[in-house]
Amino acid sequence: MRFTDFQLLATGQTLSWVGNGFQTVALAVAVVQAGGGPGDLGLVMAASIVARLVCTLFGGVWADRLQPQHVMVASDLVRLLAAGGMAVMFFGGAYHLPLLMALAALSTGAASFFDPAFSALRPLLVPPENRQSANATLSMLQTGSQIAGPALGGVTVAAFGASAGFTVNAFSFLASMVAALLLRVRAERGDRTSMLSELAAGWREIAKRDWLLFGLFGATVYHIANGVILVLVQVVAIERLGGPSAAGFIAAAEGLGGVIGAAVALRFKPRRLLRAGWLTLLLMPLWALAYVWPAELIAVIAGAIIGYAGLIFFDVAWETAIQDNVPQRMLGRVSSWDYLTSFLAMPVGNVLAGPLEATYGTSKVLTVCAAVLFLSAATQFLVPGTRTLTRATAASPADPGPVPELPDAVKEPHPEQQSTAVSPVRR
C-alpha cells in the first residue's frame, strides 16, 4: 500500500503527539524523584516558555523560506537529541538543573520552528474543499493522543522509570522525522529579504484582513482569561469536587468533548464556517461557570464536554479560514503570529490567577473570566469579515494547485450522504 502525503503526516504526528504525553509525565516524575521539587520544575517550565517566545516568529519566517517539511525534519532531529539527552541524564542517576533547563529550552525552541512549518504544510496536502476534513481529522488525532499519551506514559514511567518515558518520546520524534522525509509535495518559495522585513510582511497579511486581525486580538483577551481559569479550576477540582480522581474525570471529559467537536467538524460544513466557529466558542463559558454553579462534579463534566466540543470545532474553523484565505507563501509567518498571541497571553493569566483569587475569591474571578470568554467571542460578530467570510470550494489564490488525494477516511461525503444539520484559541 502506498501512503498519501496526508496519511504520512497524520501517522507521524499522531506518534509524536502520543510521545509528548510520555515526556510530560516523565519530566515531572524525574524532577520530583531527583529531589528538585516544584521550584526546579517551575524553572524548567519557565525556560521552555522563554524559548517559545523567543523562537516562534523566527520559526514562521524559516517555514516560509524553506520547504516546510525540511524545517520539520530539522526540528524533530533537535527534539530527538534533547529527549535523548534527558533520558541519558536520568538513566545515569545524574541530575543537573542547568542542563535540564537547557535541554527543555532546546526542545521547545525547536518546536517553535516545527509548528509554523506544520501549519504551512497542511494545505499543500489536500484540495481546498477537503481542508476542513483534514483539519478535523488531525484535531481528532491530536485530542485523542493528548488523552492516550499521558495515560500510557504514566504506566510506562511507573514500571520502567522516567528515562523510559524520555526514550519513547525520542523515538516518537524519529517517527515524525521519517514521515516528513517521505513527503513528496513541494511548495513554491520566493526571494528572501531581511528577517525583519519578512516578519513585517507576515503582519501586513494579518492587518489587511479584519476577521484575522480582530480574531487575534480577541484570542489574546480570551487566553488571558482562560489562563486564570485553568489555574483556578484545578484547585476547585482537587479541593471541592473529589480530589485527583475528580481532576482525572474532568480531563477525560475535556478530551471527549474535543473528539466530539472534531467529529462534528468532519460532517458539518457550513458555508460561513468561521462564523459558525466563533458561535460554538460561546459554549466555553458554560464549562467555567459550572465550577461556580452548581459546582457539582457531574455538572462540570457536562460543561467540559460541551465547552471543549465548541473549542475544537472553533480550532478547525479558524485553521481552515487561514488556509483558505492567506497565500501559502505567507502561512508560516501568519501562523507564527497566531501562536505567539497564545503563548504570550496564557502565562499572563496563569500569573494573575493567584493574586486575583486572593483578592476577590474563586467564584467571583471565575464568573468574571467566563464573561470575558463570552465577550471575546461575541464581539467578533461585529467584524464584517467574520460574518461574511465563506469557505473555499475551488482553486483560489491561496491554493497551491494539484495535490495528492485525501485518504478515504476524510474525503468529502457524497452529496446524498452529506449532513444537512444546522484555537487563534488554543487548548
Short mmCIF file of N, CA and C in Angstrom, two decimals, residues 134-269:
data_model
loop_
_atom_site.label_atom_id
_atom_site.label_comp_id
_atom_site.label_asym_id
_atom_site.label_seq_id
_atom_site.Cartn_x
_atom_site.Cartn_y
_atom_site.Cartn_z
N ALA A 134 -9.58 17.54 6.61
CA ALA A 134 -8.22 17.22 7.02
C ALA A 134 -7.90 17.84 8.38
N ASN A 135 -8.27 19.10 8.57
CA ASN A 135 -8.02 19.76 9.86
C ASN A 135 -8.78 19.08 10.99
N ALA A 136 -10.02 18.67 10.72
CA ALA A 136 -10.80 17.98 11.74
C ALA A 136 -10.18 16.63 12.09
N THR A 137 -9.69 15.92 11.09
CA THR A 137 -9.06 14.62 11.34
C THR A 137 -7.81 14.79 12.20
N LEU A 138 -6.96 15.76 11.85
CA LEU A 138 -5.76 15.98 12.63
C LEU A 138 -6.10 16.43 14.05
N SER A 139 -7.13 17.25 14.19
CA SER A 139 -7.53 17.70 15.52
C SER A 139 -8.04 16.53 16.35
N MET A 140 -8.78 15.63 15.73
CA MET A 140 -9.27 14.46 16.45
C MET A 140 -8.11 13.57 16.90
N LEU A 141 -7.14 13.38 16.01
CA LEU A 141 -5.99 12.57 16.35
C LEU A 141 -5.17 13.21 17.47
N GLN A 142 -5.01 14.53 17.42
CA GLN A 142 -4.26 15.22 18.45
C GLN A 142 -4.96 15.14 19.79
N THR A 143 -6.28 15.35 19.80
CA THR A 143 -7.02 15.28 21.05
C THR A 143 -6.96 13.88 21.65
N GLY A 144 -7.14 12.87 20.80
CA GLY A 144 -7.04 11.50 21.29
C GLY A 144 -5.65 11.19 21.83
N SER A 145 -4.63 11.72 21.18
CA SER A 145 -3.25 11.49 21.63
C SER A 145 -2.99 12.16 22.97
N GLN A 146 -3.62 13.31 23.19
CA GLN A 146 -3.43 14.01 24.46
C GLN A 146 -4.10 13.28 25.61
N ILE A 147 -5.01 12.37 25.29
CA ILE A 147 -5.60 11.51 26.32
C ILE A 147 -4.74 10.26 26.50
N ALA A 148 -4.40 9.62 25.38
CA ALA A 148 -3.68 8.35 25.44
C ALA A 148 -2.24 8.52 25.88
N GLY A 149 -1.58 9.60 25.43
CA GLY A 149 -0.16 9.77 25.73
C GLY A 149 0.16 9.81 27.21
N PRO A 150 -0.45 10.73 27.99
CA PRO A 150 -0.16 10.76 29.42
C PRO A 150 -0.56 9.48 30.14
N ALA A 151 -1.68 8.85 29.70
CA ALA A 151 -2.10 7.61 30.35
C ALA A 151 -1.06 6.50 30.14
N LEU A 152 -0.64 6.32 28.89
CA LEU A 152 0.39 5.31 28.60
C LEU A 152 1.73 5.70 29.22
N GLY A 153 2.01 7.01 29.20
CA GLY A 153 3.25 7.47 29.79
C GLY A 153 3.30 7.21 31.28
N GLY A 154 2.18 7.41 31.96
CA GLY A 154 2.15 7.16 33.39
C GLY A 154 2.43 5.69 33.72
N VAL A 155 1.83 4.79 32.95
CA VAL A 155 2.06 3.35 33.16
C VAL A 155 3.52 3.01 32.89
N THR A 156 4.05 3.53 31.80
CA THR A 156 5.44 3.22 31.42
C THR A 156 6.44 3.76 32.43
N VAL A 157 6.27 5.01 32.84
CA VAL A 157 7.20 5.61 33.80
C VAL A 157 7.11 4.91 35.15
N ALA A 158 5.90 4.53 35.56
CA ALA A 158 5.74 3.82 36.83
C ALA A 158 6.46 2.48 36.79
N ALA A 159 6.45 1.82 35.64
CA ALA A 159 7.04 0.48 35.54
C ALA A 159 8.53 0.51 35.28
N PHE A 160 8.99 1.48 34.46
CA PHE A 160 10.38 1.43 34.00
C PHE A 160 11.19 2.68 34.33
N GLY A 161 10.56 3.67 34.90
CA GLY A 161 11.30 4.87 35.27
C GLY A 161 11.17 5.99 34.26
N ALA A 162 11.59 7.18 34.69
CA ALA A 162 11.44 8.37 33.85
C ALA A 162 12.24 8.28 32.56
N SER A 163 13.40 7.64 32.59
CA SER A 163 14.22 7.54 31.38
C SER A 163 13.48 6.84 30.26
N ALA A 164 12.64 5.87 30.61
CA ALA A 164 11.87 5.17 29.58
C ALA A 164 10.90 6.12 28.91
N GLY A 165 10.30 7.02 29.68
CA GLY A 165 9.38 7.99 29.09
C GLY A 165 10.08 8.90 28.11
N PHE A 166 11.28 9.41 28.49
CA PHE A 166 12.03 10.26 27.57
C PHE A 166 12.46 9.49 26.32
N THR A 167 12.79 8.21 26.49
CA THR A 167 13.23 7.39 25.35
C THR A 167 12.09 7.19 24.36
N VAL A 168 10.90 6.91 24.87
CA VAL A 168 9.75 6.75 23.99
C VAL A 168 9.50 8.04 23.21
N ASN A 169 9.61 9.18 23.90
CA ASN A 169 9.40 10.45 23.22
C ASN A 169 10.44 10.68 22.14
N ALA A 170 11.69 10.31 22.40
CA ALA A 170 12.74 10.46 21.39
C ALA A 170 12.41 9.64 20.15
N PHE A 171 11.95 8.42 20.33
CA PHE A 171 11.59 7.58 19.18
C PHE A 171 10.36 8.13 18.45
N SER A 172 9.48 8.79 19.19
CA SER A 172 8.31 9.37 18.52
C SER A 172 8.73 10.52 17.60
N PHE A 173 9.75 11.27 17.99
CA PHE A 173 10.28 12.32 17.11
C PHE A 173 10.96 11.70 15.89
N LEU A 174 11.58 10.56 16.08
CA LEU A 174 12.17 9.86 14.95
C LEU A 174 11.10 9.44 13.95
N ALA A 175 9.97 8.95 14.44
CA ALA A 175 8.87 8.56 13.56
C ALA A 175 8.33 9.76 12.79
N SER A 176 8.17 10.88 13.48
CA SER A 176 7.71 12.10 12.83
C SER A 176 8.70 12.56 11.77
N MET A 177 9.98 12.46 12.07
CA MET A 177 11.02 12.89 11.14
C MET A 177 11.01 12.02 9.87
N VAL A 178 10.89 10.72 10.04
CA VAL A 178 10.85 9.82 8.89
C VAL A 178 9.64 10.11 8.01
N ALA A 179 8.49 10.34 8.65
CA ALA A 179 7.28 10.66 7.88
C ALA A 179 7.47 11.93 7.07
N ALA A 180 8.06 12.96 7.68
CA ALA A 180 8.28 14.22 6.96
C ALA A 180 9.26 14.04 5.81
N LEU A 181 10.27 13.21 6.00
CA LEU A 181 11.26 12.96 4.94
C LEU A 181 10.63 12.30 3.72
N LEU A 182 9.56 11.54 3.93
CA LEU A 182 8.93 10.80 2.84
C LEU A 182 7.91 11.63 2.06
N LEU A 183 7.59 12.83 2.55
CA LEU A 183 6.60 13.66 1.86
C LEU A 183 7.12 14.10 0.50
N ARG A 184 6.24 14.03 -0.50
CA ARG A 184 6.65 14.34 -1.88
C ARG A 184 6.23 15.73 -2.32
N VAL A 185 5.32 16.37 -1.61
CA VAL A 185 4.80 17.67 -2.01
C VAL A 185 5.89 18.74 -1.89
N ARG A 186 5.80 19.75 -2.75
CA ARG A 186 6.77 20.84 -2.72
C ARG A 186 6.04 22.18 -2.79
N ALA A 187 6.53 23.14 -2.04
CA ALA A 187 5.95 24.48 -2.02
C ALA A 187 6.83 25.43 -2.83
N GLU A 188 6.17 26.39 -3.49
CA GLU A 188 6.92 27.43 -4.19
C GLU A 188 7.42 28.44 -3.16
N ARG A 189 8.66 28.87 -3.33
CA ARG A 189 9.24 29.82 -2.40
C ARG A 189 9.82 31.00 -3.17
N GLY A 190 9.62 32.22 -2.64
CA GLY A 190 10.09 33.43 -3.30
C GLY A 190 11.48 33.83 -2.83
N ASP A 191 11.91 35.01 -3.26
CA ASP A 191 13.21 35.54 -2.87
C ASP A 191 13.19 35.94 -1.41
N ARG A 192 14.35 35.82 -0.78
CA ARG A 192 14.47 36.20 0.61
C ARG A 192 14.81 37.67 0.74
N THR A 193 14.32 38.26 1.83
CA THR A 193 14.73 39.61 2.21
C THR A 193 15.26 39.51 3.64
N SER A 194 15.32 40.62 4.35
CA SER A 194 15.80 40.57 5.73
C SER A 194 14.76 39.92 6.64
N MET A 195 15.23 39.42 7.77
CA MET A 195 14.34 38.75 8.72
C MET A 195 13.22 39.69 9.17
N LEU A 196 13.58 40.93 9.51
CA LEU A 196 12.57 41.87 9.99
C LEU A 196 11.57 42.23 8.90
N SER A 197 12.05 42.34 7.67
CA SER A 197 11.14 42.66 6.56
C SER A 197 10.15 41.53 6.35
N GLU A 198 10.60 40.31 6.46
CA GLU A 198 9.70 39.18 6.27
C GLU A 198 8.71 39.05 7.43
N LEU A 199 9.16 39.34 8.64
CA LEU A 199 8.24 39.34 9.77
C LEU A 199 7.16 40.41 9.58
N ALA A 200 7.59 41.60 9.12
CA ALA A 200 6.63 42.68 8.90
C ALA A 200 5.65 42.32 7.79
N ALA A 201 6.13 41.63 6.76
CA ALA A 201 5.24 41.21 5.68
C ALA A 201 4.17 40.25 6.20
N GLY A 202 4.55 39.38 7.12
CA GLY A 202 3.56 38.48 7.71
C GLY A 202 2.50 39.23 8.49
N TRP A 203 2.93 40.26 9.23
CA TRP A 203 1.95 41.05 9.98
C TRP A 203 1.04 41.82 9.04
N ARG A 204 1.57 42.32 7.92
CA ARG A 204 0.73 43.05 6.97
C ARG A 204 -0.35 42.14 6.39
N GLU A 205 -0.03 40.86 6.20
CA GLU A 205 -1.05 39.92 5.72
C GLU A 205 -2.19 39.81 6.73
N ILE A 206 -1.85 39.88 8.01
CA ILE A 206 -2.88 39.83 9.05
C ILE A 206 -3.68 41.12 9.06
N ALA A 207 -2.98 42.26 8.98
CA ALA A 207 -3.63 43.56 9.13
C ALA A 207 -4.62 43.86 8.01
N LYS A 208 -4.41 43.28 6.82
CA LYS A 208 -5.30 43.57 5.71
C LYS A 208 -6.60 42.77 5.75
N ARG A 209 -6.75 41.87 6.74
CA ARG A 209 -7.96 41.05 6.88
C ARG A 209 -8.58 41.32 8.25
N ASP A 210 -9.72 41.97 8.27
CA ASP A 210 -10.30 42.37 9.55
C ASP A 210 -10.63 41.17 10.43
N TRP A 211 -11.14 40.09 9.83
CA TRP A 211 -11.50 38.91 10.62
C TRP A 211 -10.27 38.28 11.29
N LEU A 212 -9.12 38.38 10.63
CA LEU A 212 -7.90 37.79 11.17
C LEU A 212 -7.29 38.70 12.24
N LEU A 213 -7.23 39.99 11.96
CA LEU A 213 -6.65 40.93 12.90
C LEU A 213 -7.45 40.98 14.20
N PHE A 214 -8.76 41.17 14.10
CA PHE A 214 -9.56 41.26 15.31
C PHE A 214 -9.71 39.89 15.97
N GLY A 215 -9.61 38.83 15.16
CA GLY A 215 -9.62 37.49 15.75
C GLY A 215 -8.42 37.26 16.66
N LEU A 216 -7.24 37.73 16.24
CA LEU A 216 -6.05 37.58 17.07
C LEU A 216 -6.14 38.43 18.34
N PHE A 217 -6.67 39.65 18.21
CA PHE A 217 -6.86 40.47 19.40
C PHE A 217 -7.85 39.81 20.37
N GLY A 218 -8.95 39.30 19.82
CA GLY A 218 -9.93 38.60 20.66
C GLY A 218 -9.34 37.38 21.32
N ALA A 219 -8.49 36.65 20.58
CA ALA A 219 -7.87 35.45 21.14
C ALA A 219 -6.91 35.80 22.27
N THR A 220 -6.23 36.93 22.14
CA THR A 220 -5.31 37.35 23.20
C THR A 220 -6.06 37.60 24.50
N VAL A 221 -7.18 38.32 24.41
CA VAL A 221 -8.00 38.57 25.60
C VAL A 221 -8.54 37.25 26.15
N TYR A 222 -9.00 36.40 25.24
CA TYR A 222 -9.53 35.08 25.63
C TYR A 222 -8.48 34.30 26.41
N HIS A 223 -7.25 34.29 25.93
CA HIS A 223 -6.21 33.47 26.55
C HIS A 223 -5.80 33.99 27.92
N ILE A 224 -5.83 35.30 28.11
CA ILE A 224 -5.53 35.82 29.44
C ILE A 224 -6.57 35.32 30.44
N ALA A 225 -7.85 35.45 30.08
CA ALA A 225 -8.92 34.97 30.97
C ALA A 225 -8.84 33.46 31.16
N ASN A 226 -8.58 32.74 30.08
CA ASN A 226 -8.52 31.28 30.17
C ASN A 226 -7.32 30.83 30.99
N GLY A 227 -6.22 31.60 30.93
CA GLY A 227 -5.06 31.27 31.75
C GLY A 227 -5.38 31.35 33.23
N VAL A 228 -6.19 32.33 33.62
CA VAL A 228 -6.66 32.42 35.01
C VAL A 228 -7.53 31.21 35.35
N ILE A 229 -8.48 30.92 34.47
CA ILE A 229 -9.43 29.83 34.72
C ILE A 229 -8.71 28.50 34.88
N LEU A 230 -7.76 28.22 34.01
CA LEU A 230 -7.10 26.91 34.02
C LEU A 230 -6.36 26.64 35.33
N VAL A 231 -5.89 27.69 35.98
CA VAL A 231 -5.24 27.52 37.28
C VAL A 231 -6.30 27.26 38.36
N LEU A 232 -7.33 28.10 38.39
CA LEU A 232 -8.30 28.03 39.48
C LEU A 232 -9.15 26.75 39.44
N VAL A 233 -9.50 26.29 38.24
CA VAL A 233 -10.37 25.10 38.19
C VAL A 233 -9.65 23.86 38.69
N GLN A 234 -8.32 23.82 38.55
CA GLN A 234 -7.58 22.69 39.10
C GLN A 234 -7.70 22.66 40.62
N VAL A 235 -7.60 23.84 41.23
CA VAL A 235 -7.72 23.93 42.68
C VAL A 235 -9.13 23.53 43.12
N VAL A 236 -10.13 24.04 42.42
CA VAL A 236 -11.51 23.71 42.77
C VAL A 236 -11.75 22.20 42.65
N ALA A 237 -11.27 21.61 41.57
CA ALA A 237 -11.49 20.17 41.36
C ALA A 237 -10.88 19.34 42.48
N ILE A 238 -9.69 19.72 42.89
CA ILE A 238 -8.99 18.93 43.91
C ILE A 238 -9.55 19.19 45.30
N GLU A 239 -9.85 20.45 45.61
CA GLU A 239 -10.28 20.79 46.98
C GLU A 239 -11.77 20.58 47.22
N ARG A 240 -12.61 20.72 46.18
CA ARG A 240 -14.05 20.73 46.42
C ARG A 240 -14.83 19.65 45.68
N LEU A 241 -14.27 19.10 44.62
CA LEU A 241 -15.05 18.18 43.78
C LEU A 241 -14.64 16.72 43.90
N GLY A 242 -13.63 16.41 44.69
CA GLY A 242 -13.30 15.00 44.86
C GLY A 242 -11.84 14.63 44.74
N GLY A 243 -10.96 15.61 44.65
CA GLY A 243 -9.54 15.31 44.65
C GLY A 243 -9.00 14.92 43.28
N PRO A 244 -7.85 14.24 43.26
CA PRO A 244 -7.20 13.88 41.99
C PRO A 244 -8.08 13.08 41.05
N SER A 245 -8.92 12.21 41.62
CA SER A 245 -9.79 11.41 40.75
C SER A 245 -10.78 12.30 40.01
N ALA A 246 -11.29 13.33 40.67
CA ALA A 246 -12.19 14.27 40.01
C ALA A 246 -11.48 15.01 38.90
N ALA A 247 -10.24 15.44 39.16
CA ALA A 247 -9.46 16.13 38.14
C ALA A 247 -9.25 15.22 36.93
N GLY A 248 -9.05 13.92 37.19
CA GLY A 248 -8.88 12.97 36.09
C GLY A 248 -10.14 12.81 35.27
N PHE A 249 -11.30 12.71 35.95
CA PHE A 249 -12.57 12.59 35.23
C PHE A 249 -12.84 13.84 34.38
N ILE A 250 -12.53 15.01 34.92
CA ILE A 250 -12.75 16.24 34.17
C ILE A 250 -11.84 16.31 32.95
N ALA A 251 -10.56 15.93 33.13
CA ALA A 251 -9.64 15.92 31.99
C ALA A 251 -10.12 14.97 30.90
N ALA A 252 -10.63 13.81 31.30
CA ALA A 252 -11.16 12.87 30.32
C ALA A 252 -12.37 13.44 29.60
N ALA A 253 -13.22 14.17 30.34
CA ALA A 253 -14.40 14.80 29.72
C ALA A 253 -13.98 15.86 28.72
N GLU A 254 -12.95 16.63 29.05
CA GLU A 254 -12.45 17.64 28.11
C GLU A 254 -11.95 16.97 26.83
N GLY A 255 -11.25 15.85 26.98
CA GLY A 255 -10.79 15.12 25.80
C GLY A 255 -11.93 14.58 24.97
N LEU A 256 -12.95 14.02 25.66
CA LEU A 256 -14.12 13.51 24.96
C LEU A 256 -14.82 14.63 24.20
N GLY A 257 -14.96 15.79 24.85
CA GLY A 257 -15.57 16.92 24.17
C GLY A 257 -14.79 17.32 22.93
N GLY A 258 -13.46 17.31 23.03
CA GLY A 258 -12.64 17.63 21.87
C GLY A 258 -12.85 16.68 20.71
N VAL A 259 -12.93 15.39 21.02
CA VAL A 259 -13.18 14.39 19.97
C VAL A 259 -14.54 14.63 19.32
N ILE A 260 -15.55 14.94 20.14
CA ILE A 260 -16.89 15.21 19.60
C ILE A 260 -16.86 16.44 18.70
N GLY A 261 -16.18 17.50 19.15
CA GLY A 261 -16.08 18.71 18.33
C GLY A 261 -15.43 18.45 16.99
N ALA A 262 -14.35 17.66 17.00
CA ALA A 262 -13.67 17.33 15.74
C ALA A 262 -14.55 16.47 14.85
N ALA A 263 -15.30 15.53 15.47
CA ALA A 263 -16.19 14.67 14.69
C ALA A 263 -17.30 15.49 14.04
N VAL A 264 -17.82 16.48 14.77
CA VAL A 264 -18.84 17.35 14.18
C VAL A 264 -18.25 18.13 13.01
N ALA A 265 -17.02 18.61 13.18
CA ALA A 265 -16.38 19.37 12.11
C ALA A 265 -16.12 18.52 10.86
N LEU A 266 -16.01 17.22 11.04
CA LEU A 266 -15.85 16.34 9.89
C LEU A 266 -17.11 16.28 9.03
N ARG A 267 -18.28 16.44 9.66
CA ARG A 267 -19.54 16.26 8.95
C ARG A 267 -20.28 17.55 8.66
N PHE A 268 -20.20 18.51 9.59
CA PHE A 268 -20.96 19.75 9.47
C PHE A 268 -20.09 20.81 8.81
N LYS A 269 -20.47 21.23 7.60
CA LYS A 269 -19.63 22.12 6.81
C LYS A 269 -20.42 23.31 6.30
#
